[in-house]
């Protein structure tokens, strides 16, 4: 069973001044009332594919009288994040028993068919958006206390009674986000598919921009550094909500633990708290995230505040290098993320990400004229490149290998390219060799695909980069995505890192990056 890491002692150093700054930057959420647009039925066809069928006009809803096992499925026409209110009434004689309803919220149609009893994964089934409610007195207006992420809402009448039937008079959602789509200048690339990918990317980001940059409004509803870096990057030049980036940065940097580590993810409720999960790559990404924010916003005060701790993530990682300038492999545990592809060895990827992030550390040091730190970064970049070439480069395979079993994966090649370990010409050869050999340890997240696209651009393969965007993210659009997903393996739609895709998130922050590439390069 997979699991997140844990620290036995968890010594958090709250920086009250930073957390106060974060508090002062809490956004006012934009609220909008939305109504369902239609009625649907969802089923599976003979080829086991999920199909939706129009089940009539939404105007008919209040004419449907529901008794035991009757159900209706409402379509809101787009992905929603917000609070739902239902007006429920009855027809017939006196209500002689509670109305007993089950509500299922679904981001994608197949979730309507999922059964909670089938879930046996390793993360909580509490994430499955299903509610059972008893209503003793009808008519009633019920405002559900949870926030949901969904497009479809199935309402099943578990029971009414022989004397009365349930009627759903009205359902509405108060949709919330820190930003609105009107804030984004529209673009036209001349290619309809790219324009649509751009729009869906921004919708994904919008629905994840709440009190902080959440990773997914269905799950996990917290802020992970790896996701946040990419969200912030896409937000520059689109929603341009610098205060939300700044708030999110101060939250991460305001709660270091054990040796000033920055947590892989943080919680904000009931009060801000870091998770006791540490991922070396996510900690290192604090450097590029801070650098990119400062360049986009020009906010040098924040740079001065956060610089020491960003550099500490780099020097902490440097202190873990062995005398060959190599990060040791820590095996299968959750010590470095990179991707959810099964069996991926993380050692070479971690080494490459350290080099990649030290390059940002160098730039941060230069911005502050810290020549001692800039020299230190350069020395360790050179040493780690030397270590990487000696230890991970396989002369025979002409590819990078990782771990004791010399594993060749897509992730290791891509990260070594982005780290700039070799010349651009050699990188170009390497990416073509990778495409040709197609290592079986592949990539399953849009997050890793983002870095693949980035690596192709680094290798001056712009056309190929856009082919990947059109094929991979375009693939999700063909499958009906309103927002982009946490995980997409076109060869296996049921793939999940959690033991079942019932808990996968279908509006996931790290998948919003095509808008960044499209707007930068098209
Ligand atoms: C999952 C989430 C999140 C990601 C971490 C590593 O829990 O999908 O987005 O950053 O894993």
Coordinates of C-alpha atoms and ligand atoms in Angstrom, one line a residue:
X1 CA 0.0 0.0 0.0
X2 CA 1.3 3.4 -0.9
X3 CA 1.4 6.1 1.8
X4 CA 2.6 9.6 2.6
X5 CA 5.7 10.1 4.7
X6 CA 5.6 11.0 8.4
X7 CA 8.2 12.5 10.8
X8 CA 8.5 11.2 14.3
X9 CA 9.3 14.5 15.7
X10 CA 7.6 17.4 14.0
X11 CA 9.0 20.7 15.2
X12 CA 7.2 23.5 13.5
X13 CA 8.6 27.1 13.7
X14 CA 5.7 29.4 13.1
X15 CA 6.8 32.8 11.8
X16 CA 4.0 34.9 13.1
X17 CA 5.0 38.0 11.0
X18 CA 4.8 35.9 7.8
X19 CA 1.5 34.4 8.8
X20 CA 0.0 37.8 9.6
X21 CA 1.0 39.0 6.1
X22 CA -0.6 35.9 4.6
X23 CA -3.8 36.6 6.7
X24 CA -3.9 40.2 5.5
X25 CA -3.9 39.0 1.9
X26 CA -6.8 36.6 2.2
X27 CA -8.9 37.1 -0.9
X28 CA -12.6 38.1 -1.1
X29 CA -14.1 35.3 -3.0
X30 CA -16.3 36.2 -6.0
X31 CA -19.7 34.6 -5.8
X32 CA -22.1 33.8 -8.5
X33 CA -25.4 31.9 -8.4
X34 CA -25.8 29.1 -11.0
X35 CA -28.7 26.9 -11.9
X36 CA -28.8 23.5 -13.5
X37 CA -29.2 23.6 -17.3
X38 CA -30.7 20.1 -18.0
X39 CA -31.7 16.7 -16.9
X40 CA -29.6 13.7 -17.8
X41 CA -29.4 10.0 -17.6
X42 CA -26.0 8.3 -17.3
X43 CA -25.3 4.7 -18.3
X44 CA -22.6 2.4 -19.7
X45 CA -22.8 1.1 -23.3
X46 CA -21.9 -2.4 -24.5
X47 CA -18.3 -1.3 -24.9
X48 CA -18.3 -0.3 -21.2
X49 CA -18.1 3.4 -22.0
X50 CA -20.0 5.9 -20.0
X51 CA -22.8 7.7 -22.0
X52 CA -25.0 10.6 -21.0
X53 CA -28.5 11.1 -22.5
X54 CA -30.7 14.1 -22.4
X55 CA -33.6 13.3 -19.9
X56 CA -35.7 16.3 -20.6
X57 CA -35.8 20.0 -19.8
X58 CA -34.9 21.3 -16.4
X59 CA -38.3 23.0 -16.4
X60 CA -39.8 19.5 -15.8
X61 CA -37.9 19.0 -12.6
X62 CA -40.7 20.2 -10.3
X63 CA -43.2 17.9 -12.1
X64 CA -41.2 14.8 -11.2
X65 CA -42.8 13.0 -8.2
X66 CA -40.2 10.7 -6.6
X67 CA -40.8 7.6 -4.5
X68 CA -38.6 4.8 -3.4
X69 CA -35.5 4.4 -5.6
X70 CA -36.5 7.1 -8.1
X71 CA -33.7 9.4 -9.1
X72 CA -33.0 12.5 -11.2
X73 CA -29.6 13.7 -12.5
X74 CA -29.1 17.4 -12.9
X75 CA -26.5 18.8 -15.3
X76 CA -25.1 22.2 -14.4
X77 CA -23.5 22.5 -17.9
X78 CA -20.0 23.2 -16.6
X79 CA -17.6 22.5 -13.6
X80 CA -18.8 24.2 -10.4
X81 CA -17.1 24.8 -7.1
X82 CA -19.4 26.1 -4.4
X83 CA -22.3 25.7 -2.0
X84 CA -25.5 24.0 -3.0
X85 CA -29.1 24.9 -1.8
X86 CA -32.0 22.6 -2.5
X87 CA -35.7 23.4 -2.2
X88 CA -37.5 20.2 -1.5
X89 CA -41.3 19.8 -1.3
X90 CA -43.9 17.0 -1.3
X91 CA -47.1 16.0 -3.0
X92 CA -49.8 13.7 -1.6
X93 CA -51.2 13.4 1.9
X94 CA -49.5 14.4 5.1
X95 CA -45.7 13.7 5.3
X96 CA -45.9 10.6 7.6
X97 CA -42.2 9.7 7.4
X98 CA -38.9 11.5 6.8
X99 CA -37.9 12.0 3.2
X100 CA -34.7 10.1 2.8
X101 CA -32.4 11.3 0.0
X102 CA -28.9 10.4 -1.4
X103 CA -27.0 13.1 -3.2
X104 CA -24.1 12.3 -5.4
X105 CA -21.9 15.1 -6.8
X106 CA -19.8 14.2 -9.8
X107 CA -17.1 16.2 -11.7
X108 CA -17.3 13.7 -14.6
X109 CA -20.3 11.6 -15.6
X110 CA -18.7 8.3 -14.7
X111 CA -18.6 9.3 -11.0
X112 CA -22.4 9.2 -11.1
X113 CA -22.1 5.4 -11.7
X114 CA -19.3 4.9 -9.1
X115 CA -20.3 3.0 -6.0
X116 CA -18.7 4.0 -2.7
X117 CA -18.9 0.4 -1.5
X118 CA -16.4 -0.6 -4.3
X119 CA -13.8 1.8 -3.0
X120 CA -10.9 0.1 -1.3
X121 CA -8.1 2.6 -1.9
X122 CA -5.5 3.8 0.6
X123 CA -6.7 7.4 0.9
X124 CA -9.9 8.3 2.7
X125 CA -13.2 7.5 1.2
X126 CA -14.4 10.7 2.9
X127 CA -13.4 12.4 -0.3
X128 CA -16.2 10.7 -2.2
X129 CA -18.9 13.4 -2.7
X130 CA -21.9 11.6 -1.5
X131 CA -24.5 12.6 1.2
X132 CA -27.4 11.0 2.8
X133 CA -30.0 13.3 4.3
X134 CA -33.2 12.8 6.2
X135 CA -35.8 15.6 5.9
X136 CA -38.4 15.5 8.7
X137 CA -40.6 18.4 7.6
X138 CA -41.4 19.4 4.0
X139 CA -41.3 21.8 2.3
X140 CA -37.7 22.6 3.3
X141 CA -34.8 24.7 2.0
X142 CA -31.6 22.9 2.6
X143 CA -28.2 24.6 2.3
X144 CA -25.6 21.9 2.4
X145 CA -22.7 22.8 4.7
X146 CA -19.9 21.3 2.5
X147 CA -18.4 22.9 -0.6
X148 CA -18.6 20.6 -3.6
X149 CA -16.8 20.4 -6.9
X150 CA -19.1 19.0 -9.6
X151 CA -20.9 19.3 -12.8
X152 CA -23.6 16.6 -12.2
X153 CA -25.8 16.1 -9.2
X154 CA -27.7 12.9 -8.8
X155 CA -30.6 13.0 -6.3
X156 CA -31.9 9.6 -5.3
X157 CA -35.0 9.2 -3.2
X158 CA -34.1 6.3 -1.0
X159 CA -37.6 6.6 0.4
X160 CA -40.7 8.8 0.7
X161 CA -43.8 6.8 1.8
X162 CA -47.0 5.4 0.4
X163 CA -48.6 8.7 1.4
X164 CA -46.4 11.2 -0.2
X165 CA -43.8 11.8 -3.0
X166 CA -40.8 14.0 -3.0
X167 CA -40.5 16.9 -5.4
X168 CA -37.3 18.8 -6.0
X169 CA -38.5 22.3 -6.7
X170 CA -35.2 24.1 -7.2
X171 CA -31.5 23.6 -6.9
X172 CA -28.8 26.3 -7.1
X173 CA -25.1 26.6 -6.5
X174 CA -23.3 29.6 -5.1
X175 CA -20.1 29.2 -7.2
X176 CA -17.0 30.7 -5.7
X177 CA -13.5 31.5 -6.7
X178 CA -10.9 34.2 -6.0
X179 CA -11.0 35.2 -9.7
X180 CA -13.4 35.4 -12.6
X181 CA -12.8 34.5 -16.2
X182 CA -13.6 38.1 -17.3
X183 CA -10.2 39.1 -15.8
X184 CA -8.3 37.2 -18.5
X185 CA -7.6 38.7 -21.9
X186 CA -8.9 36.3 -24.6
X187 CA -6.6 35.0 -27.3
X188 CA -7.0 33.5 -30.7
X189 CA -4.3 31.2 -31.9
X190 CA -6.0 30.4 -35.2
X191 CA -6.3 26.7 -34.0
X192 CA -9.7 26.0 -32.4
X193 CA -8.3 23.0 -30.4
X194 CA -5.6 25.2 -28.8
X195 CA -8.1 27.9 -28.0
X196 CA -10.3 25.4 -26.3
X197 CA -7.3 23.9 -24.4
X198 CA -6.4 27.4 -23.3
X199 CA -9.9 28.0 -22.1
X200 CA -10.2 24.7 -20.2
X201 CA -6.8 25.3 -18.6
X202 CA -7.9 28.7 -17.3
X203 CA -11.2 27.2 -16.0
X204 CA -9.2 24.6 -14.2
X205 CA -7.0 27.2 -12.6
X206 CA -10.0 29.4 -11.8
X207 CA -11.7 26.7 -9.9
X208 CA -8.5 25.9 -7.9
X209 CA -8.0 29.5 -7.0
X210 CA -9.8 29.8 -3.7
X211 CA -8.5 31.0 -0.3
X212 CA -5.1 29.7 -1.6
X213 CA -4.1 27.9 -4.7
X214 CA -5.7 24.5 -4.0
X215 CA -4.5 21.4 -5.8
X216 CA -8.0 20.2 -6.5
X217 CA -11.4 21.5 -5.2
X218 CA -12.7 18.0 -4.8
X219 CA -9.5 16.5 -3.4
X220 CA -7.1 17.4 -1.7
X221 CA -8.3 21.0 -1.2
X222 CA -4.9 21.9 0.2
X223 CA -1.9 23.6 -1.3
X224 CA 1.0 21.5 -2.6
X225 CA 4.2 23.2 -3.6
X226 CA 4.7 21.3 -6.9
X227 CA 1.2 22.2 -8.0
X228 CA 1.4 25.8 -6.7
X229 CA 4.6 26.6 -8.7
X230 CA 2.8 25.7 -11.9
X231 CA -0.5 27.5 -10.9
X232 CA 1.4 30.7 -10.1
X233 CA 3.3 30.5 -13.4
X234 CA 0.0 30.3 -15.4
X235 CA -1.6 33.0 -13.3
X236 CA 1.0 35.6 -14.5
X237 CA -0.4 37.4 -17.5
X238 CA -3.8 35.7 -17.1
X239 CA -5.6 36.2 -13.7
X240 CA -2.6 38.2 -12.4
X241 CA -3.7 37.7 -8.8
X242 CA -0.3 38.6 -7.3
X243 CA -1.7 38.9 -3.8
X244 CA -2.9 35.3 -3.8
X245 CA 0.5 34.1 -4.9
X246 CA 2.1 36.2 -2.2
X247 CA -0.3 34.9 0.4
X248 CA 0.4 31.4 -0.6
X249 CA 4.2 32.0 -0.5
X250 CA 4.1 33.5 3.0
X251 CA 2.0 30.5 4.2
X252 CA 4.6 28.0 2.9
X253 CA 7.5 30.0 4.2
X254 CA 5.8 30.9 7.5
X255 CA 5.7 27.3 8.8
X256 CA 9.1 25.6 8.3
X257 CA 9.8 22.5 10.4
X258 CA 12.8 20.3 11.4
X259 CA 16.0 22.0 10.1
X260 CA 13.9 24.7 8.4
X261 CA 12.3 22.4 5.9
X262 CA 9.4 23.7 3.9
X263 CA 6.6 21.2 3.9
X264 CA 5.4 19.6 0.6
X265 CA 1.9 20.8 1.4
X266 CA 0.0 23.0 3.8
X267 CA -3.4 23.2 5.3
X268 CA -5.2 26.5 6.1
X269 CA -8.1 25.4 8.2
X270 CA -8.9 25.7 11.1
X271 CA -5.6 27.5 11.4
X272 CA -2.6 27.3 9.0
X273 CA -0.5 24.2 9.6
X274 CA 2.1 22.4 7.5
X275 CA 1.7 18.8 6.6
X276 CA 4.3 16.4 8.0
X277 CA 5.1 15.3 4.5
X278 CA 8.4 16.4 3.1
X279 CA 9.3 15.9 -0.6
X280 CA 12.8 17.0 -1.6
X281 CA 11.7 18.1 -5.1
X282 CA 8.7 20.1 -3.7
X283 CA 11.0 21.9 -1.1
X284 CA 13.5 22.7 -3.9
X285 CA 10.7 24.2 -6.0
X286 CA 10.4 27.1 -3.5
X287 CA 13.4 28.7 -5.3
X288 CA 11.9 28.8 -8.9
X289 CA 8.5 29.7 -7.4
X290 CA 9.9 32.7 -5.5
X291 CA 12.1 33.8 -8.5
X292 CA 9.2 33.6 -10.9
X293 CA 7.0 35.6 -8.6
X294 CA 9.6 38.3 -8.1
X295 CA 10.2 38.7 -11.8
X296 CA 6.4 38.8 -12.6
X297 CA 5.5 41.2 -9.7
X298 CA 8.6 43.2 -9.1
X299 CA 8.0 42.6 -5.4
X300 CA 11.5 42.8 -3.9
X301 CA 10.3 43.2 -0.3
X302 CA 8.9 39.7 -0.5
X303 CA 12.1 38.5 -2.1
X304 CA 14.1 39.9 0.8
X305 CA 11.8 38.2 3.4
X306 CA 11.8 34.8 1.8
X307 CA 15.2 34.5 0.2
X308 CA 17.0 33.0 3.3
X309 CA 14.5 30.1 3.6
X310 CA 14.4 29.5 -0.1
X311 CA 18.2 29.2 -0.1
X312 CA 18.1 26.9 3.0
X313 CA 16.1 24.4 1.0
X314 CA 18.9 24.3 -1.5
X315 CA 21.7 24.1 1.1
X316 CA 19.8 21.4 3.0
X317 CA 19.7 19.3 -0.1
X318 CA 23.4 20.0 -0.9
X319 CA 24.2 18.7 2.6
X320 CA 22.6 15.4 1.6
X321 CA 25.0 14.8 -1.3
X322 CA 27.5 12.1 -0.8
X323 CA 31.2 12.5 -1.6
X324 CA 30.5 11.8 -5.3
X325 CA 28.1 14.7 -5.3
X326 CA 25.1 12.4 -5.7
X327 CA 21.8 12.3 -3.8
X328 CA 21.4 8.8 -2.4
X329 CA 18.4 6.8 -3.5
X330 CA 15.8 6.6 -0.8
X331 CA 13.9 3.8 -2.4
X332 CA 10.1 3.6 -2.9
X333 CA 9.0 5.8 -0.1
X334 CA 7.4 9.2 -0.6
X335 CA 10.7 11.2 -0.4
X336 CA 10.6 12.8 -3.9
X337 CA 7.5 13.0 -6.1
X338 CA 8.3 13.5 -9.8
X339 CA 5.3 11.6 -11.1
X340 CA 2.8 8.9 -10.1
X341 CA 4.0 6.4 -12.8
X342 CA 4.3 3.0 -11.2
X343 CA 7.7 1.7 -10.3
X344 CA 9.5 5.0 -11.1
X345 CA 12.9 5.3 -9.4
X346 CA 13.4 8.9 -8.3
X347 CA 17.1 9.1 -7.7
X348 CA 18.2 10.6 -11.0
X349 CA 15.2 12.9 -11.1
X350 CA 15.9 14.2 -7.7
X351 CA 19.5 14.9 -8.6
X352 CA 18.4 16.8 -11.8
X353 CA 15.8 18.8 -9.9
X354 CA 18.4 19.8 -7.4
X355 CA 20.6 21.2 -10.3
X356 CA 17.6 22.8 -12.0
X357 CA 16.6 24.6 -8.7
X358 CA 20.1 25.6 -7.9
X359 CA 20.1 27.5 -11.2
X360 CA 17.2 29.5 -9.8
X361 CA 19.0 29.9 -6.5
X362 CA 21.8 31.4 -8.4
X363 CA 19.5 33.9 -10.1
X364 CA 17.9 34.8 -6.7
X365 CA 21.3 35.4 -5.2
X366 CA 22.2 37.6 -8.2
X367 CA 19.0 39.7 -7.8
X368 CA 20.1 40.5 -4.2
X369 CA 23.8 40.9 -5.1
X370 CA 24.7 38.1 -2.8
X371 CA 27.9 37.1 -4.6
X372 CA 29.0 34.6 -1.9
X373 CA 25.8 32.6 -2.3
X374 CA 25.9 33.0 -6.1
X375 CA 29.5 31.5 -6.2
X376 CA 28.4 28.7 -3.8
X377 CA 25.5 27.9 -6.1
X378 CA 27.7 27.8 -9.2
X379 CA 30.2 25.5 -7.5
X380 CA 27.5 23.0 -6.5
X381 CA 25.8 23.2 -9.9
X382 CA 29.1 22.2 -11.5
X383 CA 29.8 19.5 -8.9
X384 CA 26.3 18.0 -9.2
X385 CA 26.5 18.0 -13.0
X386 CA 29.8 16.2 -12.8
X387 CA 28.3 13.7 -10.3
X388 CA 25.3 13.2 -12.5
X389 CA 27.3 12.5 -15.6
X390 CA 29.6 10.1 -13.7
X391 CA 26.9 8.2 -11.9
X392 CA 23.7 8.4 -14.0
X393 CA 24.8 8.6 -17.6
X394 CA 25.0 5.2 -19.3
X395 CA 27.5 5.3 -22.2
X396 CA 26.0 2.1 -23.8
X397 CA 22.4 3.1 -23.6
X398 CA 23.2 6.8 -24.2
X399 CA 20.6 7.6 -21.6
X400 CA 20.3 8.4 -17.9
X401 CA 19.8 5.5 -15.5
X402 CA 18.5 5.7 -12.0
X403 CA 18.7 3.6 -8.8
X404 CA 20.5 0.3 -8.1
X405 CA 18.7 -1.4 -11.1
X406 CA 19.8 1.3 -13.6
X407 CA 16.2 2.1 -14.4
X408 CA 15.6 4.1 -17.6
X409 CA 12.5 6.3 -17.4
X410 CA 11.0 9.2 -19.2
X411 CA 11.1 11.3 -16.0
X412 CA 14.9 10.9 -15.5
X413 CA 15.7 12.0 -19.1
X414 CA 13.3 14.9 -19.0
X415 CA 14.6 16.3 -15.7
X416 CA 18.2 15.9 -16.8
X417 CA 17.4 17.9 -19.9
X418 CA 15.7 20.6 -17.9
X419 CA 18.7 20.6 -15.5
X420 CA 20.9 21.5 -18.4
X421 CA 23.4 18.7 -17.5
X422 CA 24.4 18.4 -21.2
X423 CA 24.6 20.7 -24.2
X424 CA 21.5 21.6 -26.1
X425 CA 22.6 19.4 -29.0
X426 CA 23.1 16.4 -26.7
X427 CA 19.7 17.1 -25.1
X428 CA 18.0 17.1 -28.5
X429 CA 19.6 13.7 -29.3
X430 CA 18.4 12.5 -25.9
X431 CA 14.8 13.6 -26.3
X432 CA 14.6 11.9 -29.7
X433 CA 16.2 8.7 -28.3
X434 CA 13.7 8.8 -25.5
X435 CA 10.8 9.2 -27.9
X436 CA 12.1 6.4 -30.1
X437 CA 12.9 3.9 -27.2
X438 CA 9.7 4.9 -25.3
X439 CA 10.8 3.6 -21.9
X440 CA 8.2 1.5 -20.2
X441 CA 8.4 3.7 -17.1
X442 CA 6.4 6.5 -18.5
X443 CA 4.4 9.6 -17.3
X444 CA 0.8 9.5 -16.1
X445 CA 0.3 13.0 -14.7
X446 CA -0.4 16.3 -16.6
X447 CA 2.3 17.6 -14.1
X448 CA 5.0 15.4 -15.6
X449 CA 3.7 16.2 -19.1
X450 CA 4.2 19.9 -18.4
X451 CA 7.9 19.3 -17.8
X452 CA 8.0 17.1 -20.9
X453 CA 6.6 19.9 -23.0
X454 CA 9.1 22.3 -21.3
X455 CA 12.0 19.9 -22.1
X456 CA 10.9 19.8 -25.8
X457 CA 10.9 23.5 -25.9
X458 CA 14.3 23.6 -24.2
X459 CA 15.5 21.2 -27.0
X460 CA 14.2 23.7 -29.6
X461 CA 11.4 21.3 -30.6
X462 CA 8.5 23.7 -30.5
X463 CA 6.3 21.9 -33.0
X464 CA 6.7 18.6 -31.1
X465 CA 5.9 20.4 -27.8
X466 CA 2.6 21.6 -29.2
X467 CA 1.8 18.2 -30.7
X468 CA 2.1 16.8 -27.1
X469 CA -0.3 19.6 -25.8
X470 CA -2.8 18.8 -28.6
X471 CA -2.6 15.1 -28.1
X472 CA -2.5 14.8 -24.4
X473 CA -4.6 17.7 -23.1
X474 CA -6.7 17.5 -26.3
X475 CA -7.3 13.8 -25.5
X476 CA -9.0 14.9 -22.2
X477 CA -11.1 17.4 -24.1
X478 CA -12.2 14.6 -26.5
X479 CA -13.2 12.6 -23.5
X480 CA -15.4 15.5 -22.4
X481 CA -13.3 17.3 -19.9
X482 CA -14.7 20.6 -18.6
X483 CA -11.6 21.1 -16.5
X484 CA -8.3 19.1 -16.7
X485 CA -7.6 16.1 -14.6
X486 CA -5.2 15.0 -11.9
X487 CA -4.2 12.0 -13.8
X488 CA -4.7 11.0 -17.4
X489 CA -3.3 7.8 -19.0
X490 CA -5.0 7.6 -22.4
X491 CA -4.2 3.8 -22.4
X492 CA -5.9 3.2 -19.1
X493 CA -8.7 5.5 -18.0
X494 CA -9.1 3.7 -14.7
X495 CA -5.5 4.4 -13.6
X496 CA -5.3 5.9 -10.1
X497 CA -2.4 6.3 -7.7
X498 CA -4.9 5.7 -4.9
X499 CA -6.1 2.2 -5.6
X500 CA -9.3 3.4 -7.3
X501 CA -10.1 6.3 -9.6
X502 CA -13.3 7.0 -7.6
X503 CA -11.1 9.4 -5.6
X504 CA -9.2 10.9 -8.5
X505 CA -9.7 14.7 -8.9
X506 CA -11.0 15.9 -12.3
X507 CA -10.2 19.6 -11.8
X508 CA -6.6 19.5 -10.8
X509 CA -4.3 22.5 -10.6
X510 CA -1.1 21.0 -12.0
X511 CA -2.9 20.3 -15.3
X512 CA -3.6 23.9 -16.1
X513 CA -0.3 24.7 -17.8
X514 CA -1.1 24.6 -21.5
X515 CA -2.4 28.2 -21.1
X516 CA 1.1 29.2 -20.1
X517 CA 2.7 27.6 -23.1
X518 CA 0.0 28.7 -25.6
X519 CA 0.1 32.3 -24.4
X520 CA 3.9 32.4 -24.3
X521 CA 4.7 30.8 -27.6
X522 CA 1.7 31.1 -29.9
Ligands
LIG1 C1 -1.5 14.2 -4.6 C2 -2.1 15.4 -5.3 C3 -1.2 16.6 -5.3 C4 0.2 16.3 -5.5 C5 0.7 15.3 -4.5 C6 2.2 14.9 -4.7 O1 -1.9 14.1 -3.3 O2 -2.5 15.0 -6.5 O3 -1.6 17.4 -6.4 O4 1.1 17.4 -5.5 O5 -0.1 14.1 -4.6

